[in-house]
Structures are given as C-alpha cells and as structure tokens.
PDB file of C-alpha atoms in Angstrom:
ATOM      1  CA  MET V 724     180.858  -4.199 245.876  1.00  0.00           C
ATOM      2  CA  THR V 725     180.745  -6.408 242.802  1.00  0.00           C
ATOM      3  CA  ALA V 726     179.592  -9.962 243.504  1.00  0.00           C
ATOM      4  CA  ILE V 727     181.938 -12.307 241.639  1.00  0.00           C
ATOM      5  CA  PRO V 728     180.671 -15.839 241.068  1.00  0.00           C
ATOM      6  CA  ASP V 729     182.638 -18.855 242.263  1.00  0.00           C
ATOM      7  CA  ILE V 730     183.340 -21.975 240.252  1.00  0.00           C
ATOM      8  CA  MET V 731     183.584 -25.229 242.174  1.00  0.00           C
ATOM      9  CA  LEU V 732     186.727 -27.186 241.356  1.00  0.00           C
ATOM     10  CA  SER V 733     186.709 -30.975 241.088  1.00  0.00           C
ATOM     11  CA  ASN V 734     188.161 -31.306 244.599  1.00  0.00           C
ATOM     12  CA  GLY V 735     185.316 -29.293 246.118  1.00  0.00           C
ATOM     13  CA  GLN V 736     187.274 -26.048 246.535  1.00  0.00           C
ATOM     14  CA  PRO V 737     185.641 -22.837 245.252  1.00  0.00           C
ATOM     15  CA  ILE V 738     187.582 -20.419 243.066  1.00  0.00           C
ATOM     16  CA  PRO V 739     186.470 -16.890 242.118  1.00  0.00           C
ATOM     17  CA  GLN V 740     185.751 -16.878 238.389  1.00  0.00           C
ATOM     18  CA  PHE V 741     187.206 -13.414 237.918  1.00  0.00           C
ATOM     19  CA  GLY V 742     190.533 -12.225 239.268  1.00  0.00           C
ATOM     20  CA  PHE V 743     193.545 -10.002 238.767  1.00  0.00           C
ATOM     21  CA  GLY V 744     196.697 -11.047 236.924  1.00  0.00           C
ATOM     22  CA  VAL V 745     200.132  -9.561 237.556  1.00  0.00           C
ATOM     23  CA  PHE V 746     202.072 -10.931 234.559  1.00  0.00           C
ATOM     24  CA  GLN V 747     204.521  -8.285 233.275  1.00  0.00           C
ATOM     25  CA  ILE V 748     203.699  -5.883 236.103  1.00  0.00           C
ATOM     26  CA  LYS V 749     206.977  -4.570 237.447  1.00  0.00           C
ATOM     27  CA  PRO V 750     207.640  -5.315 241.120  1.00  0.00           C
ATOM     28  CA  GLU V 751     207.721  -1.602 241.910  1.00  0.00           C
ATOM     29  CA  ASP V 752     204.211  -1.210 240.435  1.00  0.00           C
ATOM     30  CA  THR V 753     202.696  -4.391 241.845  1.00  0.00           C
ATOM     31  CA  VAL V 754     201.709  -3.265 245.346  1.00  0.00           C
ATOM     32  CA  ALA V 755     199.747  -0.301 244.000  1.00  0.00           C
ATOM     33  CA  ALA V 756     198.070  -2.319 241.238  1.00  0.00           C
ATOM     34  CA  VAL V 757     197.034  -5.202 243.490  1.00  0.00           C
ATOM     35  CA  SER V 758     195.876  -2.784 246.182  1.00  0.00           C
ATOM     36  CA  THR V 759     193.679  -0.996 243.642  1.00  0.00           C
ATOM     37  CA  ALA V 760     192.275  -4.333 242.476  1.00  0.00           C
ATOM     38  CA  LEU V 761     191.459  -5.478 246.006  1.00  0.00           C
ATOM     39  CA  LYS V 762     189.723  -2.170 246.740  1.00  0.00           C
ATOM     40  CA  ALA V 763     187.708  -2.584 243.521  1.00  0.00           C
ATOM     41  CA  GLY V 764     186.420  -5.977 244.653  1.00  0.00           C
ATOM     42  CA  TYR V 765     188.875  -8.474 243.163  1.00  0.00           C
ATOM     43  CA  ARG V 766     189.455 -11.428 245.483  1.00  0.00           C
ATOM     44  CA  HIS V 767     191.587 -13.668 243.255  1.00  0.00           C
ATOM     45  CA  ILE V 768     195.221 -12.775 242.504  1.00  0.00           C
ATOM     46  CA  ASP V 769     197.255 -14.763 239.969  1.00  0.00           C
ATOM     47  CA  THR V 770     201.047 -14.562 240.138  1.00  0.00           C
ATOM     48  CA  ALA V 771     204.006 -16.854 239.386  1.00  0.00           C
ATOM     49  CA  GLN V 772     207.575 -17.411 240.446  1.00  0.00           C
ATOM     50  CA  MET V 773     208.846 -16.279 237.046  1.00  0.00           C
ATOM     51  CA  TYR V 774     206.930 -12.972 237.297  1.00  0.00           C
ATOM     52  CA  GLY V 775     209.276 -11.822 240.068  1.00  0.00           C
ATOM     53  CA  ASN V 776     206.541 -10.036 242.032  1.00  0.00           C
ATOM     54  CA  GLU V 777     205.256 -12.587 244.561  1.00  0.00           C
ATOM     55  CA  ARG V 778     206.666 -10.582 247.463  1.00  0.00           C
ATOM     56  CA  GLU V 779     204.825  -7.457 246.344  1.00  0.00           C
ATOM     57  CA  VAL V 780     201.575  -9.382 245.870  1.00  0.00           C
ATOM     58  CA  GLY V 781     201.888 -10.633 249.428  1.00  0.00           C
ATOM     59  CA  GLU V 782     202.596  -7.136 250.690  1.00  0.00           C
ATOM     60  CA  ALA V 783     199.477  -5.757 249.000  1.00  0.00           C
ATOM     61  CA  VAL V 784     197.296  -8.533 250.405  1.00  0.00           C
ATOM     62  CA  SER V 785     198.747  -8.015 253.876  1.00  0.00           C
ATOM     63  CA  LYS V 786     198.168  -4.247 253.728  1.00  0.00           C
ATOM     64  CA  SER V 787     194.607  -4.657 252.449  1.00  0.00           C
ATOM     65  CA  GLY V 788     193.200  -5.560 255.852  1.00  0.00           C
ATOM     66  CA  LEU V 789     191.351  -8.493 254.289  1.00  0.00           C
ATOM     67  CA  ASP V 790     191.415 -11.882 255.969  1.00  0.00           C
ATOM     68  CA  ARG V 791     193.762 -14.331 254.282  1.00  0.00           C
ATOM     69  CA  ALA V 792     190.833 -16.695 253.743  1.00  0.00           C
ATOM     70  CA  ASP V 793     189.036 -14.018 251.702  1.00  0.00           C
ATOM     71  CA  VAL V 794     191.758 -13.688 249.043  1.00  0.00           C
ATOM     72  CA  PHE V 795     192.396 -16.547 246.611  1.00  0.00           C
ATOM     73  CA  ILE V 796     196.115 -16.605 245.741  1.00  0.00           C
ATOM     74  CA  THR V 797     197.592 -18.592 242.857  1.00  0.00           C
ATOM     75  CA  SER V 798     201.262 -19.021 242.009  1.00  0.00           C
ATOM     76  CA  LYS V 799     203.144 -21.172 239.536  1.00  0.00           C
ATOM     77  CA  LEU V 800     206.326 -23.213 239.564  1.00  0.00           C
ATOM     78  CA  GLY V 801     209.335 -21.726 237.816  1.00  0.00           C
ATOM     79  CA  ASN V 802     210.638 -23.467 234.707  1.00  0.00           C
ATOM     80  CA  ASP V 803     214.041 -23.978 236.354  1.00  0.00           C
ATOM     81  CA  ALA V 804     212.557 -25.934 239.273  1.00  0.00           C
ATOM     82  CA  HIS V 805     210.962 -29.041 237.780  1.00  0.00           C
ATOM     83  CA  GLN V 806     213.211 -31.521 239.539  1.00  0.00           C
ATOM     84  CA  PRO V 807     211.238 -32.669 242.621  1.00  0.00           C
ATOM     85  CA  ASP V 808     213.728 -31.338 245.186  1.00  0.00           C
ATOM     86  CA  ASP V 809     213.939 -28.041 243.307  1.00  0.00           C
ATOM     87  CA  ALA V 810     210.137 -27.883 243.171  1.00  0.00           C
ATOM     88  CA  ARG V 811     209.936 -28.395 246.938  1.00  0.00           C
ATOM     89  CA  GLN V 812     212.426 -25.609 247.594  1.00  0.00           C
ATOM     90  CA  ALA V 813     210.720 -23.292 245.110  1.00  0.00           C
ATOM     91  CA  PHE V 814     207.334 -23.891 246.725  1.00  0.00           C
ATOM     92  CA  GLU V 815     208.765 -22.977 250.132  1.00  0.00           C
ATOM     93  CA  GLU V 816     210.218 -19.811 248.623  1.00  0.00           C
ATOM     94  CA  SER V 817     206.828 -18.852 247.175  1.00  0.00           C
ATOM     95  CA  LEU V 818     205.135 -19.255 250.542  1.00  0.00           C
ATOM     96  CA  LYS V 819     207.849 -17.143 252.176  1.00  0.00           C
ATOM     97  CA  ALA V 820     207.764 -14.432 249.502  1.00  0.00           C
ATOM     98  CA  LEU V 821     203.977 -14.165 249.659  1.00  0.00           C
ATOM     99  CA  GLY V 822     203.999 -14.254 253.459  1.00  0.00           C
ATOM    100  CA  VAL V 823     201.432 -17.059 253.657  1.00  0.00           C
ATOM    101  CA  ASP V 824     201.370 -20.595 255.023  1.00  0.00           C
ATOM    102  CA  TYR V 825     199.326 -22.017 252.153  1.00  0.00           C
ATOM    103  CA  LEU V 826     198.431 -21.291 248.544  1.00  0.00           C
ATOM    104  CA  ASP V 827     194.897 -21.617 247.260  1.00  0.00           C
ATOM    105  CA  LEU V 828     196.225 -22.924 243.941  1.00  0.00           C
ATOM    106  CA  PHE V 829     199.703 -23.933 242.772  1.00  0.00           C
ATOM    107  CA  LEU V 830     200.413 -24.753 239.128  1.00  0.00           C
ATOM    108  CA  ILE V 831     203.163 -26.222 236.975  1.00  0.00           C
ATOM    109  CA  HIS V 832     203.698 -23.253 234.687  1.00  0.00           C
ATOM    110  CA  TRP V 833     204.731 -25.100 231.498  1.00  0.00           C
ATOM    111  CA  PRO V 834     205.004 -28.802 230.577  1.00  0.00           C
ATOM    112  CA  LEU V 835     208.484 -28.294 229.031  1.00  0.00           C
ATOM    113  CA  PRO V 836     208.366 -31.571 227.050  1.00  0.00           C
ATOM    114  CA  THR V 837     211.838 -30.939 225.586  1.00  0.00           C
ATOM    115  CA  ARG V 838     213.493 -30.540 229.004  1.00  0.00           C
ATOM    116  CA  TYR V 839     214.008 -32.829 231.997  1.00  0.00           C
ATOM    117  CA  ASP V 840     213.667 -35.791 229.585  1.00  0.00           C
ATOM    118  CA  GLY V 841     210.035 -34.739 229.254  1.00  0.00           C
ATOM    119  CA  ASP V 842     209.430 -35.771 232.868  1.00  0.00           C
ATOM    120  CA  TYR V 843     206.734 -33.493 234.243  1.00  0.00           C
ATOM    121  CA  VAL V 844     205.217 -36.494 236.053  1.00  0.00           C
ATOM    122  CA  SER V 845     207.715 -36.433 238.923  1.00  0.00           C
ATOM    123  CA  THR V 846     207.192 -32.664 239.099  1.00  0.00           C
ATOM    124  CA  TRP V 847     203.464 -33.221 239.434  1.00  0.00           C
ATOM    125  CA  GLN V 848     204.052 -35.824 242.144  1.00  0.00           C
ATOM    126  CA  ALA V 849     205.855 -33.129 244.157  1.00  0.00           C
ATOM    127  CA  LEU V 850     202.754 -30.937 243.832  1.00  0.00           C
ATOM    128  CA  GLU V 851     200.664 -33.861 245.050  1.00  0.00           C
ATOM    129  CA  GLU V 852     202.756 -33.755 248.243  1.00  0.00           C
ATOM    130  CA  PHE V 853     201.926 -30.071 248.760  1.00  0.00           C
ATOM    131  CA  TYR V 854     198.249 -30.867 248.274  1.00  0.00           C
ATOM    132  CA  ARG V 855     198.219 -33.766 250.726  1.00  0.00           C
ATOM    133  CA  GLU V 856     199.977 -31.572 253.296  1.00  0.00           C
ATOM    134  CA  GLY V 857     197.288 -28.910 252.890  1.00  0.00           C
ATOM    135  CA  ARG V 858     199.817 -26.267 251.936  1.00  0.00           C
ATOM    136  CA  ALA V 859     198.320 -26.094 248.445  1.00  0.00           C
ATOM    137  CA  ARG V 860     194.538 -26.208 248.699  1.00  0.00           C
ATOM    138  CA  SER V 861     194.319 -27.095 244.993  1.00  0.00           C
ATOM    139  CA  ILE V 862     196.920 -28.005 242.372  1.00  0.00           C
ATOM    140  CA  GLY V 863     196.870 -27.732 238.626  1.00  0.00           C
ATOM    141  CA  VAL V 864     198.815 -27.053 235.485  1.00  0.00           C
ATOM    142  CA  SER V 865     199.262 -24.309 232.927  1.00  0.00           C
ATOM    143  CA  ASN V 866     199.707 -24.632 229.171  1.00  0.00           C
ATOM    144  CA  PHE V 867     199.239 -28.419 229.241  1.00  0.00           C
ATOM    145  CA  GLN V 868     197.804 -30.013 226.111  1.00  0.00           C
ATOM    146  CA  PRO V 869     195.540 -33.114 226.056  1.00  0.00           C
ATOM    147  CA  LYS V 870     198.458 -35.516 225.618  1.00  0.00           C
ATOM    148  CA  HIS V 871     200.201 -34.015 228.657  1.00  0.00           C
ATOM    149  CA  LEU V 872     197.022 -34.229 230.708  1.00  0.00           C
ATOM    150  CA  ARG V 873     196.379 -37.826 229.659  1.00  0.00           C
ATOM    151  CA  ARG V 874     199.800 -38.790 230.964  1.00  0.00           C
ATOM    152  CA  LEU V 875     199.081 -37.239 234.357  1.00  0.00           C
ATOM    153  CA  HIS V 876     195.743 -39.042 234.506  1.00  0.00           C
ATOM    154  CA  THR V 877     197.462 -42.334 233.694  1.00  0.00           C
ATOM    155  CA  GLU V 878     200.548 -42.082 235.900  1.00  0.00           C
ATOM    156  CA  CYS V 879     199.456 -39.950 238.873  1.00  0.00           C
ATOM    157  CA  GLU V 880     196.936 -40.184 241.684  1.00  0.00           C
ATOM    158  CA  ILE V 881     195.507 -36.660 241.934  1.00  0.00           C
ATOM    159  CA  PRO V 882     194.098 -35.114 238.746  1.00  0.00           C
ATOM    160  CA  PRO V 883     194.753 -31.441 237.980  1.00  0.00           C
ATOM    161  CA  ALA V 884     191.950 -29.190 239.185  1.00  0.00           C
ATOM    162  CA  VAL V 885     192.845 -26.473 236.667  1.00  0.00           C
ATOM    163  CA  ASP V 886     194.556 -25.969 233.332  1.00  0.00           C
ATOM    164  CA  GLN V 887     195.518 -22.351 232.730  1.00  0.00           C
ATOM    165  CA  ILE V 888     195.798 -21.808 228.974  1.00  0.00           C
ATOM    166  CA  GLU V 889     195.889 -19.002 226.453  1.00  0.00           C
ATOM    167  CA  VAL V 890     192.306 -18.247 225.412  1.00  0.00           C
ATOM    168  CA  ASN V 891     190.783 -15.286 223.595  1.00  0.00           C
ATOM    169  CA  PRO V 892     188.357 -14.775 220.684  1.00  0.00           C
ATOM    170  CA  TYR V 893     191.156 -15.393 218.169  1.00  0.00           C
ATOM    171  CA  LEU V 894     192.300 -18.552 220.010  1.00  0.00           C
ATOM    172  CA  THR V 895     189.195 -20.230 221.410  1.00  0.00           C
ATOM    173  CA  GLN V 896     190.876 -23.589 222.188  1.00  0.00           C
ATOM    174  CA  GLU V 897     187.662 -25.566 221.698  1.00  0.00           C
ATOM    175  CA  GLU V 898     189.327 -28.994 221.550  1.00  0.00           C
ATOM    176  CA  LEU V 899     191.413 -28.445 224.681  1.00  0.00           C
ATOM    177  CA  ARG V 900     188.511 -26.857 226.542  1.00  0.00           C
ATOM    178  CA  GLY V 901     186.338 -29.819 225.587  1.00  0.00           C
ATOM    179  CA  PHE V 902     188.929 -32.253 226.923  1.00  0.00           C
ATOM    180  CA  CYS V 903     189.107 -30.319 230.181  1.00  0.00           C
ATOM    181  CA  THR V 904     185.326 -30.284 230.532  1.00  0.00           C
ATOM    182  CA  GLU V 905     185.188 -34.032 229.946  1.00  0.00           C
ATOM    183  CA  HIS V 906     187.772 -34.614 232.682  1.00  0.00           C
ATOM    184  CA  GLN V 907     186.412 -32.045 235.174  1.00  0.00           C
ATOM    185  CA  ILE V 908     189.390 -29.723 234.780  1.00  0.00           C
ATOM    186  CA  ALA V 909     188.485 -26.050 235.128  1.00  0.00           C
ATOM    187  CA  VAL V 910     189.834 -23.788 232.383  1.00  0.00           C
ATOM    188  CA  GLU V 911     191.628 -20.588 233.274  1.00  0.00           C
ATOM    189  CA  ALA V 912     192.228 -18.123 230.447  1.00  0.00           C
ATOM    190  CA  TRP V 913     195.493 -16.223 230.380  1.00  0.00           C
ATOM    191  CA  SER V 914     195.808 -13.227 228.061  1.00  0.00           C
ATOM    192  CA  PRO V 915     191.988 -13.158 227.882  1.00  0.00           C
ATOM    193  CA  LEU V 916     192.028 -10.076 225.662  1.00  0.00           C
ATOM    194  CA  GLY V 917     194.649 -11.480 223.291  1.00  0.00           C
ATOM    195  CA  GLN V 918     196.950  -8.557 224.101  1.00  0.00           C
ATOM    196  CA  GLY V 919     194.221  -6.335 222.678  1.00  0.00           C
ATOM    197  CA  ASN V 920     194.511  -7.774 219.177  1.00  0.00           C
ATOM    198  CA  CYS V 921     190.813  -8.614 218.938  1.00  0.00           C
ATOM    199  CA  LEU V 922     189.368  -5.463 220.457  1.00  0.00           C
ATOM    200  CA  ALA V 923     189.030  -3.626 217.157  1.00  0.00           C
ATOM    201  CA  ASP V 924     187.241  -6.545 215.514  1.00  0.00           C
ATOM    202  CA  PRO V 925     184.012  -5.282 213.877  1.00  0.00           C
ATOM    203  CA  THR V 926     181.930  -8.079 215.427  1.00  0.00           C
ATOM    204  CA  ILE V 927     183.098  -7.256 218.949  1.00  0.00           C
ATOM    205  CA  ASP V 928     182.805  -3.512 218.349  1.00  0.00           C
ATOM    206  CA  SER V 929     179.237  -3.914 217.098  1.00  0.00           C
ATOM    207  CA  ILE V 930     178.188  -5.920 220.157  1.00  0.00           C
ATOM    208  CA  ALA V 931     179.893  -3.428 222.457  1.00  0.00           C
ATOM    209  CA  ARG V 932     177.995  -0.516 220.920  1.00  0.00           C
ATOM    210  CA  ARG V 933     174.709  -2.358 221.222  1.00  0.00           C
ATOM    211  CA  VAL V 934     175.117  -3.321 224.903  1.00  0.00           C
ATOM    212  CA  GLY V 935     176.736  -0.044 225.952  1.00  0.00           C
ATOM    213  CA  LYS V 936     180.023  -1.568 227.087  1.00  0.00           C
ATOM    214  CA  THR V 937     183.624  -1.365 225.899  1.00  0.00           C
ATOM    215  CA  PRO V 938     185.020  -4.029 223.563  1.00  0.00           C
ATOM    216  CA  ALA V 939     187.245  -5.246 226.417  1.00  0.00           C
ATOM    217  CA  GLN V 940     184.266  -5.639 228.722  1.00  0.00           C
ATOM    218  CA  VAL V 941     182.403  -7.591 226.044  1.00  0.00           C
ATOM    219  CA  VAL V 942     185.329  -9.997 225.574  1.00  0.00           C
ATOM    220  CA  LEU V 943     185.713 -10.474 229.320  1.00  0.00           C
ATOM    221  CA  ARG V 944     181.974 -11.168 229.589  1.00  0.00           C
ATOM    222  CA  TRP V 945     182.281 -13.663 226.704  1.00  0.00           C
ATOM    223  CA  HIS V 946     184.752 -15.604 228.840  1.00  0.00           C
ATOM    224  CA  ILE V 947     182.359 -15.532 231.791  1.00  0.00           C
ATOM    225  CA  GLU V 948     179.481 -16.798 229.651  1.00  0.00           C
ATOM    226  CA  ARG V 949     181.654 -19.705 228.449  1.00  0.00           C
ATOM    227  CA  GLY V 950     182.644 -20.652 231.993  1.00  0.00           C
ATOM    228  CA  ASP V 951     186.301 -19.595 231.834  1.00  0.00           C
ATOM    229  CA  ILE V 952     188.142 -18.381 234.918  1.00  0.00           C
ATOM    230  CA  LEU V 953     190.029 -15.240 233.965  1.00  0.00           C
ATOM    231  CA  PHE V 954     192.260 -12.533 235.389  1.00  0.00           C
ATOM    232  CA  PRO V 955     193.016  -9.555 233.151  1.00  0.00           C
ATOM    233  CA  LYS V 956     195.905  -7.369 234.213  1.00  0.00           C
ATOM    234  CA  SER V 957     196.445  -3.626 234.167  1.00  0.00           C
ATOM    235  CA  VAL V 958     198.355  -1.021 236.132  1.00  0.00           C
ATOM    236  CA  THR V 959     195.856   1.730 235.303  1.00  0.00           C
ATOM    237  CA  PRO V 960     193.329   2.217 238.137  1.00  0.00           C
ATOM    238  CA  GLU V 961     190.522   3.198 235.754  1.00  0.00           C
ATOM    239  CA  ARG V 962     191.093   0.111 233.622  1.00  0.00           C
ATOM    240  CA  ILE V 963     191.307  -2.149 236.681  1.00  0.00           C
ATOM    241  CA  ARG V 964     187.895  -0.880 237.796  1.00  0.00           C
ATOM    242  CA  GLU V 965     186.476  -1.039 234.269  1.00  0.00           C
ATOM    243  CA  ASN V 966     187.517  -4.664 233.788  1.00  0.00           C
ATOM    244  CA  ILE V 967     185.565  -5.881 236.804  1.00  0.00           C
ATOM    245  CA  ASP V 968     182.451  -3.950 235.750  1.00  0.00           C
ATOM    246  CA  ILE V 969     181.049  -6.839 233.712  1.00  0.00           C
ATOM    247  CA  PHE V 970     178.524  -8.370 236.062  1.00  0.00           C
ATOM    248  CA  ASP V 971     175.618  -6.053 235.316  1.00  0.00           C
ATOM    249  CA  PHE V 972     174.945  -7.447 231.847  1.00  0.00           C
ATOM    250  CA  GLU V 973     174.868 -10.738 229.971  1.00  0.00           C
ATOM    251  CA  LEU V 974     175.545 -11.750 226.397  1.00  0.00           C
ATOM    252  CA  PRO V 975     172.882 -13.762 224.589  1.00  0.00           C
ATOM    253  CA  GLY V 976     173.920 -17.077 223.108  1.00  0.00           C
ATOM    254  CA  ALA V 977     174.000 -15.640 219.605  1.00  0.00           C
ATOM    255  CA  ASP V 978     176.598 -13.055 220.636  1.00  0.00           C
ATOM    256  CA  VAL V 979     178.705 -15.669 222.412  1.00  0.00           C
ATOM    257  CA  GLU V 980     178.630 -17.831 219.278  1.00  0.00           C
ATOM    258  CA  ALA V 981     179.454 -14.870 217.014  1.00  0.00           C
ATOM    259  CA  ILE V 982     182.540 -14.033 219.084  1.00  0.00           C
ATOM    260  CA  SER V 983     183.603 -17.687 219.253  1.00  0.00           C
ATOM    261  CA  ALA V 984     183.326 -17.847 215.456  1.00  0.00           C
ATOM    262  CA  LEU V 985     186.176 -15.315 215.219  1.00  0.00           C
ATOM    263  CA  ASN V 986     188.683 -18.048 216.108  1.00  0.00           C
ATOM    264  CA  ARG V 987     191.880 -17.997 214.033  1.00  0.00           C
ATOM    265  CA  ASP V 988     193.937 -20.450 216.129  1.00  0.00           C
ATOM    266  CA  GLU V 989     196.249 -17.462 216.565  1.00  0.00           C
ATOM    267  CA  ARG V 990     198.642 -17.616 219.520  1.00  0.00           C
ATOM    268  CA  THR V 991     200.293 -14.617 221.113  1.00  0.00           C
ATOM    269  CA  GLY V 992     202.419 -16.848 223.374  1.00  0.00           C
ATOM    270  CA  PRO V 993     204.708 -19.860 222.830  1.00  0.00           C
ATOM    271  CA  ASP V 994     203.635 -23.270 221.546  1.00  0.00           C
ATOM    272  CA  PRO V 995     203.477 -25.522 224.639  1.00  0.00           C
ATOM    273  CA  ASP V 996     204.709 -28.503 222.616  1.00  0.00           C
ATOM    274  CA  LYS V 997     207.918 -26.670 221.704  1.00  0.00           C
ATOM    275  CA  PHE V 998     208.539 -24.166 224.481  1.00  0.00           C
ATOM    276  CA  ASP V 999     211.635 -25.065 226.514  1.00  0.00           C
ATOM    277  CA  GLY V1000     211.169 -22.449 229.222  1.00  0.00           C
ATOM    278  CA  ASN V1001     213.755 -19.966 228.021  1.00  0.00           C
TER     279      ASN V1001
END
C-alpha cells in the first residue's frame, strides 16, 4: 500500500497530501470511482455540495470497510448558501448526505465578491461555529485571493487552515501561494493537471522520459515537491491507480524549477474576483 505523507495544518490537524477528487464525476459513477480509489490507497476524498455526489461518496466510504477516522473527507459550501442560516442548513445536509457526524474539512467554495453585498465574512463566521462544535475538524476556503484572506484575518477569529485554488504548471500562483505560506495557510491545488493542457509540453515530456514516468505523474510529483495538497480525479481504474503511483521517485530542484518556469498565468476556471457563482 502506498504511504501518502501528511501535511500538518495550522490548527494541528493532519491532512493527507494526496487525495481523490470527484468534481464532474456523475453520481452514478461516483461509488465505483471512489471505491477504486480507496482500494488503491487513497485516504482523502474531496467533494462539494455543488458536485451533487456527496451521497455517493459517503456510500463508497461506508462500503469500504475502513474506519471513518481513516478517511479524510472534505466538502464545500454551495454558492447559494452563503447567508449564515442557509450555510447552517447546507452543512447539516452535507453531513446527512455523506452519512457522517463530522467533516475533516469544510470550505467556502467561492468568495463571490459580487453577491451577498460581498459579505463572505458572516459566511465564514458560520463555519467558525461548525469548527467550535467539532463537527468540522478544520475549516478553510477555496478560490480566495489575498485581499479576501486579509479581510478574514482582520474581521474573524479563526484563520482559514486551507485555501483550495487552481494550480498547475501553466498557472503556478506564486504570489498567492507565497501569501498562504506567510500566513500558515495550506495550499490545495484543484485541476492539478490543468485539464491536461500542459501534459504535451516538451519540458514535461522530456522529464517524464528521463525518469520513466508519465507526464501526468511528473506534474503530480511536481505538486508534491512544492508542498501542494492535491486530488486528481478520474473514473478510469487504471488512471486512478497510475495517479497515486508517484511516491517511488523524486524530482530534483532543477526539474521543479523548470516546470514552474512554464507559468503562463493561464486559468482554466473562472476568475475569483468576478465569478458570481452561476
């Protein structure tokens, strides 16, 4: 079984650095995909209310025979539930759908600065309640930029443990990652392969040939070397097993730097400063 390293969050809670994402996996395919991942050694599952497959994630975890404490489960607040009372109800619905009495990590999915009068602070204060109650072992955000994070630091009591952001070799997010490092916020990378856009890059292909791995494995290992927490997704059993097979090699610093130098500031997802959740 692959030994996946943990990263210690600022609140003292460990989080597996490598996990399995279920974004865009259809509910009818989710149980099989998550079951395959758990059998392959994944112990960190990342879902969200807006993905529509929390129930199936919970079913796969329940059927796995693993202890609840051995599987790290993350979910995220839906964009239509930022009002505190709505957030409370949505959190309860996530727990029920997943069939658990706590989440290891719960995130605000998007800052939505053009909605709710830009008030993500009161939303965050609802998450602080879940944390104090112990029903969310850690809380964090997703797609928050430095100015959003600064506001939480200024106006709230509990700092985010995590910021889940789009990161890949064509969008390295150095400034945001630096801010997070400075403020002890762990970085999670969504779309770590950039929807495959970077996999044919000559630099990545050359490194892959030299180390005897696939381009995807090299990019995933690049994330590991940089300290990112990541969770690639797939519904193909062979690819699920291939993605986790990255802990038997390392990339030297020169290779990490060469891949980082490919940055184009090229997003595949929405701009967090403009995205309104629709």
